[in-house]
N, CA, C and O atoms as a Tripos MOL2 file, in Angstrom:
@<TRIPOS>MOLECULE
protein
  256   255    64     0     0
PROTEIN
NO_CHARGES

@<TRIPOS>ATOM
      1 N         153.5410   93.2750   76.6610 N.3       1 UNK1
      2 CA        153.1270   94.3260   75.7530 C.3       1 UNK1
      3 C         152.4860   95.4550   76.5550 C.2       1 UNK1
      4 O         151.4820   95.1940   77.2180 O.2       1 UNK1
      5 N         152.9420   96.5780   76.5470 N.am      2 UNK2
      6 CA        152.8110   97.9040   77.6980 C.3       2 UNK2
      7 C         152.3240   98.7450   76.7720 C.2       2 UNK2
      8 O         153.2890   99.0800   76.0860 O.2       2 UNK2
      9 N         151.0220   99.4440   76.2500 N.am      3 UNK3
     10 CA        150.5590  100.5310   75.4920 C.3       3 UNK3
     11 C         150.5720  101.4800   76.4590 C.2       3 UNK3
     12 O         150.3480  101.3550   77.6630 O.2       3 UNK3
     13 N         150.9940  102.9160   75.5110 N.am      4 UNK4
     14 CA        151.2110  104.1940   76.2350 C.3       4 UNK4
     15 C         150.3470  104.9940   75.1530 C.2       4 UNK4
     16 O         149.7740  104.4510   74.2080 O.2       4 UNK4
     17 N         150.3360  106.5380   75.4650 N.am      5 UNK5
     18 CA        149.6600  107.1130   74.8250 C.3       5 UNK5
     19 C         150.1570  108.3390   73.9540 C.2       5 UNK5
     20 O         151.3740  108.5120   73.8900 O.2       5 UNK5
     21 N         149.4990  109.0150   73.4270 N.am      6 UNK6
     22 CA        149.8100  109.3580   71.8620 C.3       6 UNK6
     23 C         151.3230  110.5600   72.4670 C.2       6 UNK6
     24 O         152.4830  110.6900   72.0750 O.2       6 UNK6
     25 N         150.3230  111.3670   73.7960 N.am      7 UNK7
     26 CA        151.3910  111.9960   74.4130 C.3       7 UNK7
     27 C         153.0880  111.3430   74.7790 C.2       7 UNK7
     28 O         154.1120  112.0080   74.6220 O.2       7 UNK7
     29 N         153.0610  110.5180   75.0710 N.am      8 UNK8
     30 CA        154.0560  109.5040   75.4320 C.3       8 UNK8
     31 C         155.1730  109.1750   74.6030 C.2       8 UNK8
     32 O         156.3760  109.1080   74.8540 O.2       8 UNK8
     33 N         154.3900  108.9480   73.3680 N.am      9 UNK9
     34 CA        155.0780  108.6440   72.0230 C.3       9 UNK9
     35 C         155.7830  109.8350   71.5390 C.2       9 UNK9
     36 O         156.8940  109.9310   71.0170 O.2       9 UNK9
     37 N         154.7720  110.8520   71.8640 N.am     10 UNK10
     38 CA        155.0270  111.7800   71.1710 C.3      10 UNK10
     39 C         156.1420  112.9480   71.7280 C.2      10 UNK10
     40 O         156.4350  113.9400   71.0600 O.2      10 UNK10
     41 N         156.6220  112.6930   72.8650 N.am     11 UNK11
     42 CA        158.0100  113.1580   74.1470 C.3      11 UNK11
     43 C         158.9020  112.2270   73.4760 C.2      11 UNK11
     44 O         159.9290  112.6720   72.9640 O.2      11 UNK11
     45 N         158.5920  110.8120   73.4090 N.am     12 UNK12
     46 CA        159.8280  110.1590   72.8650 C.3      12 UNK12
     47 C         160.3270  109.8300   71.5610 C.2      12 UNK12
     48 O         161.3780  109.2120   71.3900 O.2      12 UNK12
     49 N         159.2340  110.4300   70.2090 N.am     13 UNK13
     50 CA        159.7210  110.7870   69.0470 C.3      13 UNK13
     51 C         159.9130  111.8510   68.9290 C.2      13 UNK13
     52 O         160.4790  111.9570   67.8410 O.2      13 UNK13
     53 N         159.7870  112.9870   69.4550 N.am     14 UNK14
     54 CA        159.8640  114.6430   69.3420 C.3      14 UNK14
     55 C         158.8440  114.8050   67.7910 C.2      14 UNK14
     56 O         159.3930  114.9960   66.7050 O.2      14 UNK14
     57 N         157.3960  114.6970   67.9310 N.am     15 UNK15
     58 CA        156.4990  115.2790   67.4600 C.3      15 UNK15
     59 C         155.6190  115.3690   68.1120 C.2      15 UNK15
     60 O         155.5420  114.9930   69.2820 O.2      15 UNK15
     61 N         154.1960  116.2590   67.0010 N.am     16 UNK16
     62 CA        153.3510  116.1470   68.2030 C.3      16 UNK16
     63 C         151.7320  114.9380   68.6080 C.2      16 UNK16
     64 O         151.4390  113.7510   68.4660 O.2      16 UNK16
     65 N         151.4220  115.5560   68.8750 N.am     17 UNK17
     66 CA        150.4500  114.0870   69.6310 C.3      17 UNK17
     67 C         149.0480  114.4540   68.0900 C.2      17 UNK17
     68 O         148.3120  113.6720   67.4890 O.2      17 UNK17
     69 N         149.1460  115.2220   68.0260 N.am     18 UNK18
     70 CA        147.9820  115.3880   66.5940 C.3      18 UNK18
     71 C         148.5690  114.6390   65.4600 C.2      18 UNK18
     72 O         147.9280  113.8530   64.7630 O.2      18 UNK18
     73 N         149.6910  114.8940   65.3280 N.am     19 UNK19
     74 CA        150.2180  114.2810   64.0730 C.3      19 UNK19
     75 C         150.5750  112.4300   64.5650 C.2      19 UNK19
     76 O         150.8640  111.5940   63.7090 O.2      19 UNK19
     77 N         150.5000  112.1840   65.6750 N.am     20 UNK20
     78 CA        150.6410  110.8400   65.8500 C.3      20 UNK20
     79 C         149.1900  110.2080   65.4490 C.2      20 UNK20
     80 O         148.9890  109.3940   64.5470 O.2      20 UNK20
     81 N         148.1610  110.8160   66.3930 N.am     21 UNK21
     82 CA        146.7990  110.4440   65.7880 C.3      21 UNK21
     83 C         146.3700  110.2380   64.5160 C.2      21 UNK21
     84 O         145.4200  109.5280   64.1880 O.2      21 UNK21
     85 N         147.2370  111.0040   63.6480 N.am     22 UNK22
     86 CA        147.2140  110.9810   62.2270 C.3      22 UNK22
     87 C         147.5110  110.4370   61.4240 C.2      22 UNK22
     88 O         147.0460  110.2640   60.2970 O.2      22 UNK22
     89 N         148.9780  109.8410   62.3150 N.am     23 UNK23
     90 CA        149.3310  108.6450   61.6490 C.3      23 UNK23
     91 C         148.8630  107.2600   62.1140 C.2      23 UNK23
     92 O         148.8570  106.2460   61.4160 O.2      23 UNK23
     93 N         148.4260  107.3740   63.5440 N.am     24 UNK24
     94 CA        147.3670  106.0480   63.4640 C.3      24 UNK24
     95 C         146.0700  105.8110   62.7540 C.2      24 UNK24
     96 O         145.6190  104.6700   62.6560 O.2      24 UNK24
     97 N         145.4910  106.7960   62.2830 N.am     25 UNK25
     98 CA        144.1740  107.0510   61.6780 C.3      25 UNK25
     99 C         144.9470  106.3420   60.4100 C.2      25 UNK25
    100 O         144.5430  105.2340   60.0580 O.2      25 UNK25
    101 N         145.9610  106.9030   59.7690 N.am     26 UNK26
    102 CA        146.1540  106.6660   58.5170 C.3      26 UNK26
    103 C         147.0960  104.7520   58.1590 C.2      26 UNK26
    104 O         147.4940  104.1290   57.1750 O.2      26 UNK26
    105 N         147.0380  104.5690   59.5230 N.am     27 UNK27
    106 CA        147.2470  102.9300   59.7350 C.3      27 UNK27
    107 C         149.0330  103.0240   59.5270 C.2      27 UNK27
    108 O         149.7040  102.0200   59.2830 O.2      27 UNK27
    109 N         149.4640  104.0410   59.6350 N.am     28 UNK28
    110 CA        151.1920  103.7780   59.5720 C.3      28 UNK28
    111 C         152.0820  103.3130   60.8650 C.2      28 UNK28
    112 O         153.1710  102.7600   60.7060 O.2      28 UNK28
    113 N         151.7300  103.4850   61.6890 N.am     29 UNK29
    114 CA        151.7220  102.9120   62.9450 C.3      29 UNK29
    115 C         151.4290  101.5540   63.3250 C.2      29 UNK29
    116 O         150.2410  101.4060   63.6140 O.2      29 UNK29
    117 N         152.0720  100.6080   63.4080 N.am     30 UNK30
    118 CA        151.3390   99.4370   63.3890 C.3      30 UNK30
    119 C         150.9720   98.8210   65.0500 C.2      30 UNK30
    120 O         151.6290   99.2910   65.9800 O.2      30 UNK30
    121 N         149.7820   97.6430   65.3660 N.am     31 UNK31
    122 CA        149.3880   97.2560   66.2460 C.3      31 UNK31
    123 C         148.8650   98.6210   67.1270 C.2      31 UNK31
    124 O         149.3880   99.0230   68.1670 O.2      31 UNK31
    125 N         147.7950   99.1710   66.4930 N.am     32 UNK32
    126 CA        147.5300  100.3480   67.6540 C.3      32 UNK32
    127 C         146.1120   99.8250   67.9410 C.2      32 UNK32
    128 O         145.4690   98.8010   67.7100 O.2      32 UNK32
    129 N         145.9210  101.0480   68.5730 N.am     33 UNK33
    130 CA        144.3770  100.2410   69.1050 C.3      33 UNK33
    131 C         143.4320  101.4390   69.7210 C.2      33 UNK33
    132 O         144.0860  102.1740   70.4620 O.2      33 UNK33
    133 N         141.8200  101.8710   69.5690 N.am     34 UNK34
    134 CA        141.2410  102.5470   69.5950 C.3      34 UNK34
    135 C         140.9640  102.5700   71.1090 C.2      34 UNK34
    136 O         140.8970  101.4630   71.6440 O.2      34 UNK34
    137 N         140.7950  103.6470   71.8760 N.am     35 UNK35
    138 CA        140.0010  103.2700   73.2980 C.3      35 UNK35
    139 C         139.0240  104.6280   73.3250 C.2      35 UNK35
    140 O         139.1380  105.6230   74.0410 O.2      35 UNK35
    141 N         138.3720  104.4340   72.6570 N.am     36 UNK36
    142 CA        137.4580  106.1620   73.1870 C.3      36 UNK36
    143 C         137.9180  106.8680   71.9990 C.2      36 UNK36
    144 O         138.2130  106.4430   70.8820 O.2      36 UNK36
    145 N         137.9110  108.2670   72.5880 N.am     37 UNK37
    146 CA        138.9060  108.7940   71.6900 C.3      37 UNK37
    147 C         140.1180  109.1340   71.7550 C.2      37 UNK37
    148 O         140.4620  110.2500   71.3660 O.2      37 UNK37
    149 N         141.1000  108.1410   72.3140 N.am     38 UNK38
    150 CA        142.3860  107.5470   72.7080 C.3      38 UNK38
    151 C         143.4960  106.9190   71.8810 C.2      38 UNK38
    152 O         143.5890  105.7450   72.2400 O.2      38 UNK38
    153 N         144.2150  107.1470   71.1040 N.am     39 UNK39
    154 CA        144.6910  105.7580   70.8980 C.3      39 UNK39
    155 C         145.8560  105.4500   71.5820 C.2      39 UNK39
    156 O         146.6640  106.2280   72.0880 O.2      39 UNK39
    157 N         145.8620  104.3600   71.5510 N.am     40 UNK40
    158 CA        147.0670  103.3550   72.1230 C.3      40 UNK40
    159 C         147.7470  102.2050   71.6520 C.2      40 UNK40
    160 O         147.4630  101.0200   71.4790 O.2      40 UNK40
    161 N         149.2250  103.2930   71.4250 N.am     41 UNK41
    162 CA        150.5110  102.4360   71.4120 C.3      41 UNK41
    163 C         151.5510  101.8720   71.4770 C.2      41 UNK41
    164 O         152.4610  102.6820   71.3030 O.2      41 UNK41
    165 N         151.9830  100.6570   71.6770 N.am     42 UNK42
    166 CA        152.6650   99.6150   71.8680 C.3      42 UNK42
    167 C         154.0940  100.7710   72.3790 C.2      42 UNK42
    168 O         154.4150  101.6510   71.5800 O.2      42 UNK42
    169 N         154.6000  100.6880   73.2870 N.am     43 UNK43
    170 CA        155.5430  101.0450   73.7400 C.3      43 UNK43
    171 C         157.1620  101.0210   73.2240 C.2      43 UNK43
    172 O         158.0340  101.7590   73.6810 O.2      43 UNK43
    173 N         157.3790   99.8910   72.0550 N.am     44 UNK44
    174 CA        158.0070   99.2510   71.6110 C.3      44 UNK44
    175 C         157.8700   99.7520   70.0650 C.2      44 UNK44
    176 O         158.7630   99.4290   69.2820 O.2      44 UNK44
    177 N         156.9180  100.4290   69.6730 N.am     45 UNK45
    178 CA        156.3170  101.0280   68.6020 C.3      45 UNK45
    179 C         157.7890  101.5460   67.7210 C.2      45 UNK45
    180 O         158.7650  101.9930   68.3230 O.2      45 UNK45
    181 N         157.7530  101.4370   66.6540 N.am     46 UNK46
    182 CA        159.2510  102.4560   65.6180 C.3      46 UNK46
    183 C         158.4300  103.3620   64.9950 C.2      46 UNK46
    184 O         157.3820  102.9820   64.4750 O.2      46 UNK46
    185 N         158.7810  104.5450   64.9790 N.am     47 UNK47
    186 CA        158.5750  105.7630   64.2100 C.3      47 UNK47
    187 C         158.5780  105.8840   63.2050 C.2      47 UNK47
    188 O         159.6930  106.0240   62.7030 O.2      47 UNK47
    189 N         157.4340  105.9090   62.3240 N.am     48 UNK48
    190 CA        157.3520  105.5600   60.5200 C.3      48 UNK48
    191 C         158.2510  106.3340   60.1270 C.2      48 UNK48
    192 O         158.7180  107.2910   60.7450 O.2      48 UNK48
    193 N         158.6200  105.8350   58.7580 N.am     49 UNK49
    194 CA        159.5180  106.7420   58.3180 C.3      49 UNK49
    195 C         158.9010  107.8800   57.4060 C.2      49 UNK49
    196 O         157.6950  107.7890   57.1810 O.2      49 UNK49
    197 N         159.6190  108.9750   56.8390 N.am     50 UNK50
    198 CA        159.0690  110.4410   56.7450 C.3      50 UNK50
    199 C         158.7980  109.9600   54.6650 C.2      50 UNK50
    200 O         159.6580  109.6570   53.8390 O.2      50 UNK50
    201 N         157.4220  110.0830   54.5140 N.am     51 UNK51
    202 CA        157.1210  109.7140   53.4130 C.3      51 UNK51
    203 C         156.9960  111.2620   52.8860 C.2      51 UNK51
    204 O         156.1570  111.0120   52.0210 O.2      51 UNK51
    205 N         157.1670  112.4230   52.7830 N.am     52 UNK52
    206 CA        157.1800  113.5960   51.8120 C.3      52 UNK52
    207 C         158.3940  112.8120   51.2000 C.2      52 UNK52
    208 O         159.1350  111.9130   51.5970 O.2      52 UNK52
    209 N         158.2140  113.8470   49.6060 N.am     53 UNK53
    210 CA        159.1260  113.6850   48.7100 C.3      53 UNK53
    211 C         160.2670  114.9690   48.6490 C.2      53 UNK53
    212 O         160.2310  116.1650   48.3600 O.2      53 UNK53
    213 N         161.2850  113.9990   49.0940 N.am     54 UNK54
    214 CA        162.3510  114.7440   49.3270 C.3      54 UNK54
    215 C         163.4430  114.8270   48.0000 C.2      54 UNK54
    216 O         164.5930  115.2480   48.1230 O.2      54 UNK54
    217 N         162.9570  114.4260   46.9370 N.am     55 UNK55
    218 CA        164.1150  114.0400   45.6940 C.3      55 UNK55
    219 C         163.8420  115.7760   45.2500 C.2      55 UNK55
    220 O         164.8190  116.5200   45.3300 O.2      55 UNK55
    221 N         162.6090  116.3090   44.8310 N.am     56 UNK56
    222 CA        162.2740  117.2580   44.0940 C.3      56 UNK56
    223 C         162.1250  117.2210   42.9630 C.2      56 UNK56
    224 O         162.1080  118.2300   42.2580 O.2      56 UNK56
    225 N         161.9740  115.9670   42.5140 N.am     57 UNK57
    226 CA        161.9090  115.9270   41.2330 C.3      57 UNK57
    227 C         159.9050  115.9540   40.7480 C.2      57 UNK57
    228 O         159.3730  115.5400   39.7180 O.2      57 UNK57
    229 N         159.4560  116.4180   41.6170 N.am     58 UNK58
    230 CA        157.8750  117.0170   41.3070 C.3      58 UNK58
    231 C         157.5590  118.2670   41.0840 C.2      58 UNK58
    232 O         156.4440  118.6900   40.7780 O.2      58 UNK58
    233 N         159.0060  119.1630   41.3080 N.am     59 UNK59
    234 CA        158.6690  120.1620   40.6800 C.3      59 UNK59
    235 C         158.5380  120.4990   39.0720 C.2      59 UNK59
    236 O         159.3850  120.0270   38.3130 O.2      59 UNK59
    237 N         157.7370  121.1160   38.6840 N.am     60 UNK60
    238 CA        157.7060  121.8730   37.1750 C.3      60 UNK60
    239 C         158.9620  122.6930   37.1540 C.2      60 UNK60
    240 O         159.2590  123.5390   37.9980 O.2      60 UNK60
    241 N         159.9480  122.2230   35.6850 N.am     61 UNK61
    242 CA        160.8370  123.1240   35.6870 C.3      61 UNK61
    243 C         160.5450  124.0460   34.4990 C.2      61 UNK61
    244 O         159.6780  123.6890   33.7010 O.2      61 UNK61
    245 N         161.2120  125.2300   34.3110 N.am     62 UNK62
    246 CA        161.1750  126.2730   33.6720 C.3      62 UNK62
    247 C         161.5330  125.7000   32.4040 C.2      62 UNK62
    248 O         162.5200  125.0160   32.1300 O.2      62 UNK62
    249 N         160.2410  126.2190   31.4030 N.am     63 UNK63
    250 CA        160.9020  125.8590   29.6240 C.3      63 UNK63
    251 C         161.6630  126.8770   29.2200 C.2      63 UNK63
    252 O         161.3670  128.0560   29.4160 O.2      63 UNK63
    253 N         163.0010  126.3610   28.4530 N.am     64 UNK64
    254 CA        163.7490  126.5450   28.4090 C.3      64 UNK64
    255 C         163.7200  127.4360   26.9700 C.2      64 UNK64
    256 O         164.7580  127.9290   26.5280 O.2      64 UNK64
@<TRIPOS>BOND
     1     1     2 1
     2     2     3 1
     3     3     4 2
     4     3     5 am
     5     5     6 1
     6     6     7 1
     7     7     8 2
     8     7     9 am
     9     9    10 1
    10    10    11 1
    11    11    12 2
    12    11    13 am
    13    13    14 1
    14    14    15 1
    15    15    16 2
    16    15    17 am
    17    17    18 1
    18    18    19 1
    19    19    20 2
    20    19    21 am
    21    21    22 1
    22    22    23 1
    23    23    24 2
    24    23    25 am
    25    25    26 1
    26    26    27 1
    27    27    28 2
    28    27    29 am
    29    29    30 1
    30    30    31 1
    31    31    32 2
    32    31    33 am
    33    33    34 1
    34    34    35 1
    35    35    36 2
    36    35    37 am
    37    37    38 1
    38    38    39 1
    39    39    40 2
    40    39    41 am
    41    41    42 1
    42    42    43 1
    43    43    44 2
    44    43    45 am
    45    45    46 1
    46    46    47 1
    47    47    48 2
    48    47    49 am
    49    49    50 1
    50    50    51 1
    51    51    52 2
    52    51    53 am
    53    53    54 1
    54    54    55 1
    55    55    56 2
    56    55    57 am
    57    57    58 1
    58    58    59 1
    59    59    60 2
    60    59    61 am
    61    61    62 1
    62    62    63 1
    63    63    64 2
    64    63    65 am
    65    65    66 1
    66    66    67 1
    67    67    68 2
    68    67    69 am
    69    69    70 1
    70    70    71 1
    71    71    72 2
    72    71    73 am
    73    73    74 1
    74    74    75 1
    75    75    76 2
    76    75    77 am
    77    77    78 1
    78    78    79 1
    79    79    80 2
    80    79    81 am
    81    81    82 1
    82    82    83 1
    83    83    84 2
    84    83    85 am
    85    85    86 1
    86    86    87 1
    87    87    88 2
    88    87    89 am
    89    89    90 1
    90    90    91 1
    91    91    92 2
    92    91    93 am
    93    93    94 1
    94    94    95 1
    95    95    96 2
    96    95    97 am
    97    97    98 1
    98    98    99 1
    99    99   100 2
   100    99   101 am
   101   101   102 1
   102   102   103 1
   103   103   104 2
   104   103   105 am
   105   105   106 1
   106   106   107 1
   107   107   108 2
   108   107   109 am
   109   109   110 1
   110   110   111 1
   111   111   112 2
   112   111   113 am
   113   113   114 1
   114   114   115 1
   115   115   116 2
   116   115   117 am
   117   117   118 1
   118   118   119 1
   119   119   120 2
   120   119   121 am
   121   121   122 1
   122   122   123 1
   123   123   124 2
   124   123   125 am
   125   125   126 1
   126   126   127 1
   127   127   128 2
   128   127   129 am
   129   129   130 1
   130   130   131 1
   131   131   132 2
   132   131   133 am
   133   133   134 1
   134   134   135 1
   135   135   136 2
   136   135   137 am
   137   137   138 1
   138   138   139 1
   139   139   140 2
   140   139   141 am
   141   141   142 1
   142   142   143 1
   143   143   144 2
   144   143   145 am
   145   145   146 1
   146   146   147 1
   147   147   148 2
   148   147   149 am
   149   149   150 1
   150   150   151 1
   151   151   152 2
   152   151   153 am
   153   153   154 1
   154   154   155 1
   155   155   156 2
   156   155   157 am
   157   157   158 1
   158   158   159 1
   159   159   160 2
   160   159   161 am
   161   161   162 1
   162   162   163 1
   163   163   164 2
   164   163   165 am
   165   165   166 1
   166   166   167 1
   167   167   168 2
   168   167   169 am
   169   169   170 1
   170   170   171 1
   171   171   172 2
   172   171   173 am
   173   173   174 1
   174   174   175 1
   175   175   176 2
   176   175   177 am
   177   177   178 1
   178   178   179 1
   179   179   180 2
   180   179   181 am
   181   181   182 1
   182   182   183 1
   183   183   184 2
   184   183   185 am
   185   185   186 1
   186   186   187 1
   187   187   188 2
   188   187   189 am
   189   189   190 1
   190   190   191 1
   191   191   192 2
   192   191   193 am
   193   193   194 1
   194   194   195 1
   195   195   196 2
   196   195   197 am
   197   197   198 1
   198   198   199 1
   199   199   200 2
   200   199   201 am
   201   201   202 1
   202   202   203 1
   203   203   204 2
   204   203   205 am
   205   205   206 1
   206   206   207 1
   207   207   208 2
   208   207   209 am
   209   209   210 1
   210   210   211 1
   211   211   212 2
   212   211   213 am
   213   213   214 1
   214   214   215 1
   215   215   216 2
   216   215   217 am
   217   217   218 1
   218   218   219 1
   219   219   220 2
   220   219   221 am
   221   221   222 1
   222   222   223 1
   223   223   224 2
   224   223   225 am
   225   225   226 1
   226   226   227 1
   227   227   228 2
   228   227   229 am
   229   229   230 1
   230   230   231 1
   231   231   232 2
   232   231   233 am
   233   233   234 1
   234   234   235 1
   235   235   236 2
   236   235   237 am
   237   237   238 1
   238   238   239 1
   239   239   240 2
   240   239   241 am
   241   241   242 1
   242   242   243 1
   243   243   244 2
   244   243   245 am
   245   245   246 1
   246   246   247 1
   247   247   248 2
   248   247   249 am
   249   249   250 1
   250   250   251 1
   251   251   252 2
   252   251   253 am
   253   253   254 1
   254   254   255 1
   255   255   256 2
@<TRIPOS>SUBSTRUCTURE
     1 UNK1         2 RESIDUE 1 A UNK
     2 UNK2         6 RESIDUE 1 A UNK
     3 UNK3        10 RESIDUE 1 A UNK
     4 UNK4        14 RESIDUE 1 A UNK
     5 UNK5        18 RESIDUE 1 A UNK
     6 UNK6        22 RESIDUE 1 A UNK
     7 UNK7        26 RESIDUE 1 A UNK
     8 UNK8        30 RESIDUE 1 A UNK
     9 UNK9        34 RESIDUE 1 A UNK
    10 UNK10       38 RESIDUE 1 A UNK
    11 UNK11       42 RESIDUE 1 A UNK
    12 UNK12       46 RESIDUE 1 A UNK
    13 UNK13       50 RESIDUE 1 A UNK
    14 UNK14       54 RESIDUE 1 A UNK
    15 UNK15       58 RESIDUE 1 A UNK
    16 UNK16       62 RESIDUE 1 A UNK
    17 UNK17       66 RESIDUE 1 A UNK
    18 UNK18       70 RESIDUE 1 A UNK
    19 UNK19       74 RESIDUE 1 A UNK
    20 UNK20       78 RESIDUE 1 A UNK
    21 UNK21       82 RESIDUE 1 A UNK
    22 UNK22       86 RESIDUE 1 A UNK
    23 UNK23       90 RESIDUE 1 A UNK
    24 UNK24       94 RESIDUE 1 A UNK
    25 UNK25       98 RESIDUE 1 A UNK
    26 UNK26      102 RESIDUE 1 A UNK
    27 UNK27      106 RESIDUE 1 A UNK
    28 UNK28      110 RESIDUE 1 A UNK
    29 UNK29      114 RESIDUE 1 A UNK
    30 UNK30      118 RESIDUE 1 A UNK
    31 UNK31      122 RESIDUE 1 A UNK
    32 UNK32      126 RESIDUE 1 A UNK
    33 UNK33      130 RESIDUE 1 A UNK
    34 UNK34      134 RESIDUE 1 A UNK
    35 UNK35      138 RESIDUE 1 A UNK
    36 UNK36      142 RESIDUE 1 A UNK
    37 UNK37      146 RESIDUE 1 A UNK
    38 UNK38      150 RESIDUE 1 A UNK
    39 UNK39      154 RESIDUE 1 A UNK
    40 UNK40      158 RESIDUE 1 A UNK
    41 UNK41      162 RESIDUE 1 A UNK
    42 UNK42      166 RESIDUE 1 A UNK
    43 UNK43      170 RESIDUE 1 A UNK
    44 UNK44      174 RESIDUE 1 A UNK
    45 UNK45      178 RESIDUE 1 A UNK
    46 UNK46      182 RESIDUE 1 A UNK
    47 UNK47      186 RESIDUE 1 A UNK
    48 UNK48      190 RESIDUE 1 A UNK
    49 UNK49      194 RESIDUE 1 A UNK
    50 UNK50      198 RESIDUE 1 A UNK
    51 UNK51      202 RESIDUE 1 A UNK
    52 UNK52      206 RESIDUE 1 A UNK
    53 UNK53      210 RESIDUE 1 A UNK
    54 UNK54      214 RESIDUE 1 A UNK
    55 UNK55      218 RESIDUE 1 A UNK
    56 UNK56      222 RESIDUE 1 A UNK
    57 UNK57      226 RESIDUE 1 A UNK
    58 UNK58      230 RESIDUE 1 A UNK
    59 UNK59      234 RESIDUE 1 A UNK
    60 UNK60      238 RESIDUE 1 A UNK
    61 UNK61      242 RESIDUE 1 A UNK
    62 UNK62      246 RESIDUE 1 A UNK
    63 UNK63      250 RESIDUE 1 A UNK
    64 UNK64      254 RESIDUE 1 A UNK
């Protein structure tokens, strides 16, 4: 088990390293781990999947 860092992850998912922190803060990331103000993860890690709502069906439609 090889932990890398948020930068690391974040070259090999193409986002950025704030929004990874963000998603470890928010626990979507699994097996991570705090070091400082660091985090670190699992090398082996999968890239959550994209939870916005993509249907559109939250928009208000026009009364008719």
């Amino acid at each position: 088990m090889k932990y890398v860092s948020t930068t690391e992850i974040g070259k090999k998912w193409n986002i950025s390293t704030g929004r990874i922190g963000t998603l470890c803060a928010e626990g979507r990331i699994p097996n991570v781990q705090r070091a400082g103000n660091m985090w670190l993860i699992l090398e082996e890690a999968k890239k959550p999947v994209d939870a916005r709502i993509k249907s559109r069906k939250y928009r208000k439609q026009p009364n008719d």
